[in-house]
mmCIF file of C-alpha atoms in Angstrom:
data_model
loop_
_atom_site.group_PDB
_atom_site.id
_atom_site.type_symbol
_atom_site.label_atom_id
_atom_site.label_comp_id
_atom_site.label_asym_id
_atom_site.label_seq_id
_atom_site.Cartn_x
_atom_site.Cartn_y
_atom_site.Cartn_z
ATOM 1 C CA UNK S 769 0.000 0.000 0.000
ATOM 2 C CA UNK S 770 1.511 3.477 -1.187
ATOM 3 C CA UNK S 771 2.614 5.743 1.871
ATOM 4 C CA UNK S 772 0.394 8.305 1.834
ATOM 5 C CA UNK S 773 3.079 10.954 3.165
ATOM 6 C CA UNK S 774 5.354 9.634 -0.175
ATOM 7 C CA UNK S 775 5.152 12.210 -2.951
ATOM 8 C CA UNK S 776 2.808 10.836 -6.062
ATOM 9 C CA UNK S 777 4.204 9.300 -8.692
ATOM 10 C CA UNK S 778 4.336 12.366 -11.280
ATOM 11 C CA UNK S 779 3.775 16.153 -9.981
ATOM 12 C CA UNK S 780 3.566 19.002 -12.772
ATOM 13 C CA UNK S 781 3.927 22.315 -11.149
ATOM 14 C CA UNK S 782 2.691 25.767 -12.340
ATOM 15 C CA UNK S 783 3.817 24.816 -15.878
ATOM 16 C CA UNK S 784 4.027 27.288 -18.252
ATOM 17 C CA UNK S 785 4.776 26.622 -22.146
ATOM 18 C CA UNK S 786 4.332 29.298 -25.091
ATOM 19 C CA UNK S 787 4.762 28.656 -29.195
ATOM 20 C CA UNK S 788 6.160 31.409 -31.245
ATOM 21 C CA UNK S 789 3.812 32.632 -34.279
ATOM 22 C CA UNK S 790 3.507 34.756 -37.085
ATOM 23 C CA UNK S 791 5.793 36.259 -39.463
ATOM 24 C CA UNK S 792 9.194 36.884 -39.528
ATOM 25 C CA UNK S 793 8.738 40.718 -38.522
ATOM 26 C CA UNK S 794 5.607 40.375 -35.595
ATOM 27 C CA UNK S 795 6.402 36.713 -34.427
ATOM 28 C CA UNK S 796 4.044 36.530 -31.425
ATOM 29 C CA UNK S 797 4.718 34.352 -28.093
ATOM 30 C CA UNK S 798 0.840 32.313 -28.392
ATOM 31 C CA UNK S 799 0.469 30.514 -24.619
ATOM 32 C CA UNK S 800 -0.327 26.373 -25.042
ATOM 33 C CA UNK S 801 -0.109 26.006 -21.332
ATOM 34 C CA UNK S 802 -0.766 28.399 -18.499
ATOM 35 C CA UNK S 803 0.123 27.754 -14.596
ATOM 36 C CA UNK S 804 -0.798 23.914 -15.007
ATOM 37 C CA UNK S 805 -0.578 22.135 -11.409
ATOM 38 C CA UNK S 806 -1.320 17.816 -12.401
ATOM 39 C CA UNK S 807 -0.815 14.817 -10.323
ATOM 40 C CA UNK S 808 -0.804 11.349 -10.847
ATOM 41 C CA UNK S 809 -0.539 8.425 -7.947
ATOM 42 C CA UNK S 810 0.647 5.637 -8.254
ATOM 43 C CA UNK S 811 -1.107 2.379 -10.011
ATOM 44 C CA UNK S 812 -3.265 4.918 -11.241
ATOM 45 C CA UNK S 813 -5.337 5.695 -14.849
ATOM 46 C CA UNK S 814 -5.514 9.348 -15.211
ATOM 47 C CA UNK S 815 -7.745 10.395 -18.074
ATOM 48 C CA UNK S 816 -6.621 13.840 -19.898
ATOM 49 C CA UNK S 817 -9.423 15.299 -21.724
ATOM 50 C CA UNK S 818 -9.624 18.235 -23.766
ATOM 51 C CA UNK S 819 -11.211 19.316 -27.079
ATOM 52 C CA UNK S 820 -8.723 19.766 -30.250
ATOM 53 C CA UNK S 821 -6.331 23.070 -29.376
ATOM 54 C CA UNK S 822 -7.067 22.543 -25.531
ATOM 55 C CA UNK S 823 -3.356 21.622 -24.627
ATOM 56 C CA UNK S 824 -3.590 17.963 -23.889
ATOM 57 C CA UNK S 825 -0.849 16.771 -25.811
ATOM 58 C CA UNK S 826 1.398 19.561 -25.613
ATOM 59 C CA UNK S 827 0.793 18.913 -21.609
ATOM 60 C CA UNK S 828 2.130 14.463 -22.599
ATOM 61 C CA UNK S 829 4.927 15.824 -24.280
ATOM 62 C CA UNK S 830 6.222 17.889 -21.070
ATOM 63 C CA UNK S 831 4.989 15.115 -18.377
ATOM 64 C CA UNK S 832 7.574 12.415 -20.678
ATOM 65 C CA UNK S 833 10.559 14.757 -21.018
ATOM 66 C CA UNK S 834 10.140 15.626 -24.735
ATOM 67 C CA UNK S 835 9.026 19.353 -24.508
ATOM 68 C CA UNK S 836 10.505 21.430 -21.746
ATOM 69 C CA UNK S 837 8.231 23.791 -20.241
ATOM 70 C CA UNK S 838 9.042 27.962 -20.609
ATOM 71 C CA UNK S 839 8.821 27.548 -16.714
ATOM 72 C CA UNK S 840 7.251 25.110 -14.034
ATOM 73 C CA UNK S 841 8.618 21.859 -12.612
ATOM 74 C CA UNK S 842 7.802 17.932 -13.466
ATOM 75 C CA UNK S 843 9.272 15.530 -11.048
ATOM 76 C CA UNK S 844 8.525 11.717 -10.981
ATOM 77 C CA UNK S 845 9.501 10.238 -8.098
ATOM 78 C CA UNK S 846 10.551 13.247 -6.579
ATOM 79 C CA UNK S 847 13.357 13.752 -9.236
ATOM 80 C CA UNK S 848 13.056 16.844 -11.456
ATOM 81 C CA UNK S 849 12.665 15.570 -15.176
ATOM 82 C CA UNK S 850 14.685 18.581 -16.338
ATOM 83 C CA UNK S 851 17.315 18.756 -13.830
ATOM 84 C CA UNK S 852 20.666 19.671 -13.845
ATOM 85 C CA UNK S 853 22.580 17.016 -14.915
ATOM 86 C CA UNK S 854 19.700 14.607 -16.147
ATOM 87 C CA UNK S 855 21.589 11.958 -18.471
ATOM 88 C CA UNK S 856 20.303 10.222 -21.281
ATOM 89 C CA UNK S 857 19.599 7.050 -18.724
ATOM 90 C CA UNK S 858 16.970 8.813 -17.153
ATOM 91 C CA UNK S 859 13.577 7.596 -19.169
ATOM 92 C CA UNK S 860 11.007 6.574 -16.235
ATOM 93 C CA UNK S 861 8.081 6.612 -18.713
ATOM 94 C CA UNK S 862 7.330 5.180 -21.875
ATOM 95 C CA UNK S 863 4.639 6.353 -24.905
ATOM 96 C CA UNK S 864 2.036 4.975 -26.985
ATOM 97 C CA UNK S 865 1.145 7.005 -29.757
ATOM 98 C CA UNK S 866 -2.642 7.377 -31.288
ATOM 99 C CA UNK S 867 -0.042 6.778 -34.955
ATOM 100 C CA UNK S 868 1.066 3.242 -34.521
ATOM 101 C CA UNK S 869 2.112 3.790 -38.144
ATOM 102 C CA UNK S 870 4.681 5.845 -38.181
ATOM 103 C CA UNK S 871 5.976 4.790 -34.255
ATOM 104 C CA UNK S 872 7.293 1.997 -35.451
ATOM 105 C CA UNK S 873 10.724 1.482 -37.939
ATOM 106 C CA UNK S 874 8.924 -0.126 -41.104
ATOM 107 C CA UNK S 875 12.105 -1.821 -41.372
ATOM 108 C CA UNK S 876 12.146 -3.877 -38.103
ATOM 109 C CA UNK S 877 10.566 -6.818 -37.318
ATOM 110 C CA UNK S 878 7.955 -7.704 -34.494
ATOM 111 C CA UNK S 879 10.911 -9.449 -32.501
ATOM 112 C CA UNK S 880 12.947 -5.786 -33.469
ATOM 113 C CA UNK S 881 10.458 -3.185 -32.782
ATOM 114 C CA UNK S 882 9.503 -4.828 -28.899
ATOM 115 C CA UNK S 883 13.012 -5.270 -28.102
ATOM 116 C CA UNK S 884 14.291 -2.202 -29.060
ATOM 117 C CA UNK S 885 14.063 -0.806 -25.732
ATOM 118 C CA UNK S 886 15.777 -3.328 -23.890
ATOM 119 C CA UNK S 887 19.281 -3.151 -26.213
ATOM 120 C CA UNK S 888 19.732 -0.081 -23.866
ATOM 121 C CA UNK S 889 20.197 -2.637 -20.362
ATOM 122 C CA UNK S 890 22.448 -5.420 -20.088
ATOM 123 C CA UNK S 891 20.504 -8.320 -20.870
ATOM 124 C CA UNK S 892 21.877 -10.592 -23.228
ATOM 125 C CA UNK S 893 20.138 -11.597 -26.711
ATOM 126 C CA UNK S 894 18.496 -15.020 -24.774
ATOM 127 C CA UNK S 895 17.625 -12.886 -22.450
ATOM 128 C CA UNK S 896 15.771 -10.346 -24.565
ATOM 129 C CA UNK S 897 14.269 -13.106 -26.488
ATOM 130 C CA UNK S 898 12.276 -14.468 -23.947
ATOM 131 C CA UNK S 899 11.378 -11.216 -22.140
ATOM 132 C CA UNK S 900 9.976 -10.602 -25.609
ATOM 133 C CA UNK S 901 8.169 -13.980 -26.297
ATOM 134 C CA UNK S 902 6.815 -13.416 -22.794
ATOM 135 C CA UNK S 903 5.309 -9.646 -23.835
ATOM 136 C CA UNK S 904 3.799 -11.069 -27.229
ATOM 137 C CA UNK S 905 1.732 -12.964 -25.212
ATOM 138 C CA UNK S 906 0.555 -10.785 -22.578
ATOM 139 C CA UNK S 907 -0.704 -8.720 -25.173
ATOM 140 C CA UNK S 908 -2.670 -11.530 -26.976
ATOM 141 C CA UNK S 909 -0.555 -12.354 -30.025
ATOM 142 C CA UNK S 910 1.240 -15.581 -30.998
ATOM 143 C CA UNK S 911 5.111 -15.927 -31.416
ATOM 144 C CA UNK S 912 4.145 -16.776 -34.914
ATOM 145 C CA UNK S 913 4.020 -12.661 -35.686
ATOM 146 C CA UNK S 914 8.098 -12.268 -34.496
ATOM 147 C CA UNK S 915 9.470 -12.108 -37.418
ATOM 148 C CA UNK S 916 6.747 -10.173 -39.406
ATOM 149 C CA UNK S 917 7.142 -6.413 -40.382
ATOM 150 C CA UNK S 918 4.441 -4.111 -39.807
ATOM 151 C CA UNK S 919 3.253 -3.781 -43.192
ATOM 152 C CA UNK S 920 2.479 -7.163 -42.735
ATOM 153 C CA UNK S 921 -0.046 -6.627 -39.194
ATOM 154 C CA UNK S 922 -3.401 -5.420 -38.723
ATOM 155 C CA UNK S 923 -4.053 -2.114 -36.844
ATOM 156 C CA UNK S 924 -4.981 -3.387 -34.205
ATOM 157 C CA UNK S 925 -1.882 -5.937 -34.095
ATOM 158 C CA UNK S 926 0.256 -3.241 -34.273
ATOM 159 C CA UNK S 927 -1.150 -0.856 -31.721
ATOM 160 C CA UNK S 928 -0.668 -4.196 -29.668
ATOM 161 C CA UNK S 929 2.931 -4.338 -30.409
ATOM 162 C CA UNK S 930 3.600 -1.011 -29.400
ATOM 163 C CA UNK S 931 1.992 -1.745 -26.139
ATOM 164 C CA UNK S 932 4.247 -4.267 -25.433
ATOM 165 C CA UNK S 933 6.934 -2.123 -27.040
ATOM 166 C CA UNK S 934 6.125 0.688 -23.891
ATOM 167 C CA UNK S 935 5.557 -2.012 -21.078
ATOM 168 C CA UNK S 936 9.124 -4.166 -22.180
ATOM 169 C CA UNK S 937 11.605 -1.477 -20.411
ATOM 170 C CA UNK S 938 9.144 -1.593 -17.260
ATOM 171 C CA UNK S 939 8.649 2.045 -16.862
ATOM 172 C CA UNK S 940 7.374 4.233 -13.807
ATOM 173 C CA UNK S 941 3.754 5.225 -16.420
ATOM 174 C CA UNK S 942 2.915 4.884 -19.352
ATOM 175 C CA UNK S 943 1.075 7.900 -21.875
ATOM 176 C CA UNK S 944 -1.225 6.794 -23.958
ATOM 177 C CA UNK S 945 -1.458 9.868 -26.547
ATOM 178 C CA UNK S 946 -5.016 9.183 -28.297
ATOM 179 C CA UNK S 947 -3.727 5.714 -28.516
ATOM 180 C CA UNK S 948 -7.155 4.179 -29.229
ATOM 181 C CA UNK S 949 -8.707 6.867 -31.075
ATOM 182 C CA UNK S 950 -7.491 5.469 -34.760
ATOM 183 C CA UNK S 951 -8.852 2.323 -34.098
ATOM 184 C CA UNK S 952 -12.153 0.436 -35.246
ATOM 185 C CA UNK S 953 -14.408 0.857 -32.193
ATOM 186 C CA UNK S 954 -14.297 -3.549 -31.919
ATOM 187 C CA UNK S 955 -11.091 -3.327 -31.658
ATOM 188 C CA UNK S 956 -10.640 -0.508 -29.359
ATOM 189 C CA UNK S 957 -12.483 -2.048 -26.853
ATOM 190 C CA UNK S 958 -10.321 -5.139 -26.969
ATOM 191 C CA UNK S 959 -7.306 -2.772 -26.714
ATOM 192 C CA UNK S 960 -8.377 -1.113 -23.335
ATOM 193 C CA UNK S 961 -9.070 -4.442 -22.276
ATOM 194 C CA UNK S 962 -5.547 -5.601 -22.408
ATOM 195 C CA UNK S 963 -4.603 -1.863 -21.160
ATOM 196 C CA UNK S 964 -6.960 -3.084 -17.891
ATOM 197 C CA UNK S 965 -5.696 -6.628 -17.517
ATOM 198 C CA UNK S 966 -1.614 -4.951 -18.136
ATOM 199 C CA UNK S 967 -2.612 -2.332 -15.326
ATOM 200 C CA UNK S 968 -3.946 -5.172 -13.178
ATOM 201 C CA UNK S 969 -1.395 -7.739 -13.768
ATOM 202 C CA UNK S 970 2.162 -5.581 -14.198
ATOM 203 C CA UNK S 971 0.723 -2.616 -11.627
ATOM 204 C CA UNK S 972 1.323 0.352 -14.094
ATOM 205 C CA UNK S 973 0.244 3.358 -13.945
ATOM 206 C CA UNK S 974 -1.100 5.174 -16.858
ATOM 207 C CA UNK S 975 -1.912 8.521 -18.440
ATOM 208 C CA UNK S 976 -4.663 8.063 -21.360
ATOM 209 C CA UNK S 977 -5.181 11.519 -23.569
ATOM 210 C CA UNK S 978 -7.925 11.316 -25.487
ATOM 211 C CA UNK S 979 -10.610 13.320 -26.888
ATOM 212 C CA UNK S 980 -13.083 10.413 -26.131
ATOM 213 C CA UNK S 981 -14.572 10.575 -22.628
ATOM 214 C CA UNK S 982 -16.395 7.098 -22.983
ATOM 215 C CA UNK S 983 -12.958 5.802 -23.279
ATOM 216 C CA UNK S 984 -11.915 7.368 -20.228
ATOM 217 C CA UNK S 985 -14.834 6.326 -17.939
ATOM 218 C CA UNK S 986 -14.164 2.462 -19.628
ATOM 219 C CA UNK S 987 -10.331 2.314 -18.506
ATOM 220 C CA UNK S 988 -9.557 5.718 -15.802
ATOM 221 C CA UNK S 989 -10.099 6.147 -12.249
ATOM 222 C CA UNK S 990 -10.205 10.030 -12.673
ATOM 223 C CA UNK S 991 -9.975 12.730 -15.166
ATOM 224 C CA UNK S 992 -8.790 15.828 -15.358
ATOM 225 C CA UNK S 993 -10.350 17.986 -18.043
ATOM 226 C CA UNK S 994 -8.343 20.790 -20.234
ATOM 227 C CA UNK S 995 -9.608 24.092 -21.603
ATOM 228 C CA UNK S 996 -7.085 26.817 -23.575
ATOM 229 C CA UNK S 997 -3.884 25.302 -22.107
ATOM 230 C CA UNK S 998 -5.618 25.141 -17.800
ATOM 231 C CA UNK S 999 -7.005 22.264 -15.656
ATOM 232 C CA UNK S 1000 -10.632 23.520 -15.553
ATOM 233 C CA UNK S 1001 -12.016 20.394 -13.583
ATOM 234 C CA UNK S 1002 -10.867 17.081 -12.027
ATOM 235 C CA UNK S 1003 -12.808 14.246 -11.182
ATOM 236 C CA UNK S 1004 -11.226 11.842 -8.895
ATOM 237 C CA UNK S 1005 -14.671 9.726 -8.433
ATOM 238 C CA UNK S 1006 -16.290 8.822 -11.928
ATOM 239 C CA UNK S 1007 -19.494 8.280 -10.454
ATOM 240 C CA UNK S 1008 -19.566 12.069 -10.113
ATOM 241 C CA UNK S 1009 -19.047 12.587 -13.784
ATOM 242 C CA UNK S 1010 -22.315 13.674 -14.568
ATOM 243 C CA UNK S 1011 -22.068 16.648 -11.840
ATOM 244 C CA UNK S 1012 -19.545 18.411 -13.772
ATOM 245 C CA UNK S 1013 -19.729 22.289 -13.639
ATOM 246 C CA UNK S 1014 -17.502 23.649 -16.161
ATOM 247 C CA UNK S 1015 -19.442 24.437 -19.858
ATOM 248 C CA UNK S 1016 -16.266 23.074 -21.693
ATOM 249 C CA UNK S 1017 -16.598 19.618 -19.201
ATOM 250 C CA UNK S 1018 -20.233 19.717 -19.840
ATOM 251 C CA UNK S 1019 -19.922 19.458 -23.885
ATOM 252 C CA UNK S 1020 -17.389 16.511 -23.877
ATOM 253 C CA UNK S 1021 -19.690 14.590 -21.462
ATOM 254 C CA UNK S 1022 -22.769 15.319 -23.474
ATOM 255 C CA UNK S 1023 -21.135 14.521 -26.944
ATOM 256 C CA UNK S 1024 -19.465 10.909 -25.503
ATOM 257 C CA UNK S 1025 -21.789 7.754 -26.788
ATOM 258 C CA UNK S 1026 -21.702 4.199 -25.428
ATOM 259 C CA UNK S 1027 -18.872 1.739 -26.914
#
């Protein structure tokens, strides 16, 4: 059971990130995020949910070290993300992207693409192999696919191995950026199954941003909803979704539809 006086997993603090637009003589600093404040504890799904424009995945790029913020602070673990001095060895998360596509080297094979993670640790080859074999089929797929390239896979075989791609290097979360958004809705549903059964089986801890607030209440335990770069709402109980105050909250939960 998680200490309760330990910090959470991931803490965003008062992050602040800005784009430059416009021409070459009145470039303009446009603000993408504004004073954001985020947690997210341990073992748990955190839904981010925003309409197109509302920051969301500006706000996954920041939380997984590929954007850093104008100002603010995102520690995991207590560690800064950005700090002084942060090598190349410091990757607690891992991403799946809604693009499975172009995620993945069109060149590599099945056995390629999940391992490529784990050339960075000292595991041997027999090693990887069978860390690999094991993560084909906790995602559902037969060994028969390892030496298939993508080209050759389904979508939704594909998102799969990406999935097991992001779990092989056992990060501290995962992001899920719209990861199930591209999919036939069949097969989406089988998808955030496995994400349940990985979350209940390997104990991970997840951040799903998505448009799609039926997928949210299917797989999250809260949600934080996103409006012109802020937090304008969290729900930490789902059961209180419908009580939601904000108008932006309010047109998200009216537009979702059953899977």
């Amino acid at each position: 059971m998680r200490n309760p006086s330990s910090p959470p997993l991931l803490r965003a603090s008062d992050i602040h990130v800005a784009f430059r637009r416009g021409g070459l003589l009145h470039r303009r600093q446009h603000p993408v995020l504004q004073g954001l404040s985020m947690t997210l504890e341990e073992g748990c799904c955190l839904g981010i949910v925003g309409e197109s424009g509302s920051g969301k995945s500006t706000l996954g790029r920041v939380l997984v070290g590929l954007l850093r913020p104008d100002r603010g602070e995102v520690a995991v673990d207590g560690k800064n993300l950005y700090g002084t001095g942060r090598g190349a060895s410091f990757h607690p998360c891992s991403v799946v992207f809604q693009d499975y596509v172009t995620s993945v080297n069109p060149r590599f094979s099945v056995e390629e693409i999940i391992a490529e993670p784990l050339r960075k640790g000292r595991d041997g080859a027999r090693d990887r192999k069978e860390r690999v074999l094991a993560l084909l089929e906790k995602v559902g797929l037969s060994s028969d696919l390892l030496r298939r390239r993508p080209h050759q896979l389904s979508g939704g075989q594909l998102q799969r191995i990406c999935i097991a791609r992001a779990v092989a290097s056992r990060p501290r979360f995962i992001l899920l950026d719209e990861a199930t958004s591209s999919l036939d809705v069949s097969v989406q549903v089988q998808v955030m199954d496995l994400l349940a059964e990985l979350r209940r089986d390997e104990g991970l801890s997840l951040l799903f941003i998505t448009h799609d607030l039926t997928a949210v209440t299917y797989l999250c335990d809260a949600v934080l909803f996103m409006n012109d770069g802020r937090i304008v709402e969290r729900v930490d109980d789902l059961s209180r979704l419908h009580a939601v105050g904000d108008i932006h909250s309010r047109r998200l939960l009216d537009a979702a539809t059953p899977l």
